[in-house]
Every structure is written in structure tokens, then in C-alpha cells.
XYZ file of C-alpha atoms in Angstrom:
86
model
C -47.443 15.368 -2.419
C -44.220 15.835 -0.358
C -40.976 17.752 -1.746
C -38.427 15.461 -2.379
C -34.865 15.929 -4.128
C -34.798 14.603 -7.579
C -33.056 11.084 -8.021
C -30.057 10.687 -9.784
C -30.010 8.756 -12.902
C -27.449 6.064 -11.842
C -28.202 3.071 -10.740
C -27.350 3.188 -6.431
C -26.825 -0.650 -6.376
C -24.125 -0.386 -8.855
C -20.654 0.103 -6.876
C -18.590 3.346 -7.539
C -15.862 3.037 -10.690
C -11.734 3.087 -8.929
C -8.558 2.551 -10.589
C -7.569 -0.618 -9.719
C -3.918 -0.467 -7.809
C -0.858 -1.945 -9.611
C 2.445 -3.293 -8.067
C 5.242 -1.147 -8.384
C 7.619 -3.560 -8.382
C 5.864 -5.126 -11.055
C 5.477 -2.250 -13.472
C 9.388 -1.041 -12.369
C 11.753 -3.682 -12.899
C 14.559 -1.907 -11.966
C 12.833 -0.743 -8.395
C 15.159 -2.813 -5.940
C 14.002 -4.511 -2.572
C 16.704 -4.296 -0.617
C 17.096 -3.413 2.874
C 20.407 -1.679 1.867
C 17.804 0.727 -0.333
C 15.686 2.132 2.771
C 14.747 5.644 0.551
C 12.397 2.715 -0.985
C 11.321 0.706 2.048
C 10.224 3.964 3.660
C 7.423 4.240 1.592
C 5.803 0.883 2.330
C 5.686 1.832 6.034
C 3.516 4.167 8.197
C 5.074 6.807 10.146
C 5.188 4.572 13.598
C 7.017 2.047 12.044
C 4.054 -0.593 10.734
C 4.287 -2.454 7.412
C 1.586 -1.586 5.367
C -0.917 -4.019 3.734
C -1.230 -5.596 0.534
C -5.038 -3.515 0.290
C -3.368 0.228 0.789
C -0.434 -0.219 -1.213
C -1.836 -2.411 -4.332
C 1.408 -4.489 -3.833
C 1.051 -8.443 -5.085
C 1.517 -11.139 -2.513
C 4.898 -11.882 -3.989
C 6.248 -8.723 -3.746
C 4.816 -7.850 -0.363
C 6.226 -10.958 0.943
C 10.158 -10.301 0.039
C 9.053 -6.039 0.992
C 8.283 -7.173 4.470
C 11.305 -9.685 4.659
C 13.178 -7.079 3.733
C 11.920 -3.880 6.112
C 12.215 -6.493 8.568
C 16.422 -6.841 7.522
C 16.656 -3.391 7.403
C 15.167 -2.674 11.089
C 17.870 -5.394 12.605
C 20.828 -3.364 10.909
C 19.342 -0.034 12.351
C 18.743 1.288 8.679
C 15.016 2.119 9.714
C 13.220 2.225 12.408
C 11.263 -0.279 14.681
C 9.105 2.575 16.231
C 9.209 6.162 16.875
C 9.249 7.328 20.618
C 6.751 10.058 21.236
């Protein structure tokens, strides 16, 4: 008989336990979107410049639709940036 490890007790076609993300803007009601609040926006973008999705940030669909109108604003008045030049 061959050595083999011993086999865990759990069950491998059951999928792995995670805390299930929750809006922010949901749970803080007084959390603005508002591309005149970029210490906020900042957070919802990666360092060269992209909009992150709904999947990374836990964000719901309405609140990641008025977060990206509003990054958007805030680019075209120069509040953050488009890019960043290497």
C-alpha cells in the first residue's frame, strides 16, 4: 500500500465560507458622492486612474452607477486624475 497524506474531513466540493461585501454607501448614509469630495472617490479607483468594479469593491449597481458618474465629474474639473504618467 502506497503512503498517502491523510484527507481532510471537509467536504472538497463544498466552496470555501467569505464575508459577503456590503455597500458603503449603503451602510453610511452620510458618506457623500460627490466629485467635490475626491478624499472619497480616491478610494474607488486604482492607482492608474481606472474605476473599479462592482466585484472588488462590493458596491451595489446603484451606487456604482452615480460613483462612476461622479469620478468621471471630478476628472473633467481636474480634481483627480485621468492617468498617471510614468
Amino acid at each position: 500500500m502506497q503512503d498517502r497524506p491523510p484527507r481532510s474531513h471537509s467536504n472538497p466540493k463544498q466552496k470555501p465560507y467569505y464575508k459577503r461585501k456590503t455597500c458603503r454607501f449603503c451602510e453610511e448614509k452620510t458618506l457623500p458622492i460627490d466629485y467635490k469630495a475626491p478624499h472619497v472617490l480616491k478610494d474607488f479607483i486604482t492607482e492608474r486612474g481606472k474605476i473599479l468594479p462592482r466585484r472588488i469593491t462590493g458596491t451595489c449597481s446603484f451606487h456604482q452607477k452615480k460613483l462612476a458618474t461622479e469620478i468621471k465629474r471630478a476628472r473633467i474639473m481636474a480634481l483627480i486624475p485621468f492617468t498617471v504618467h510614468d
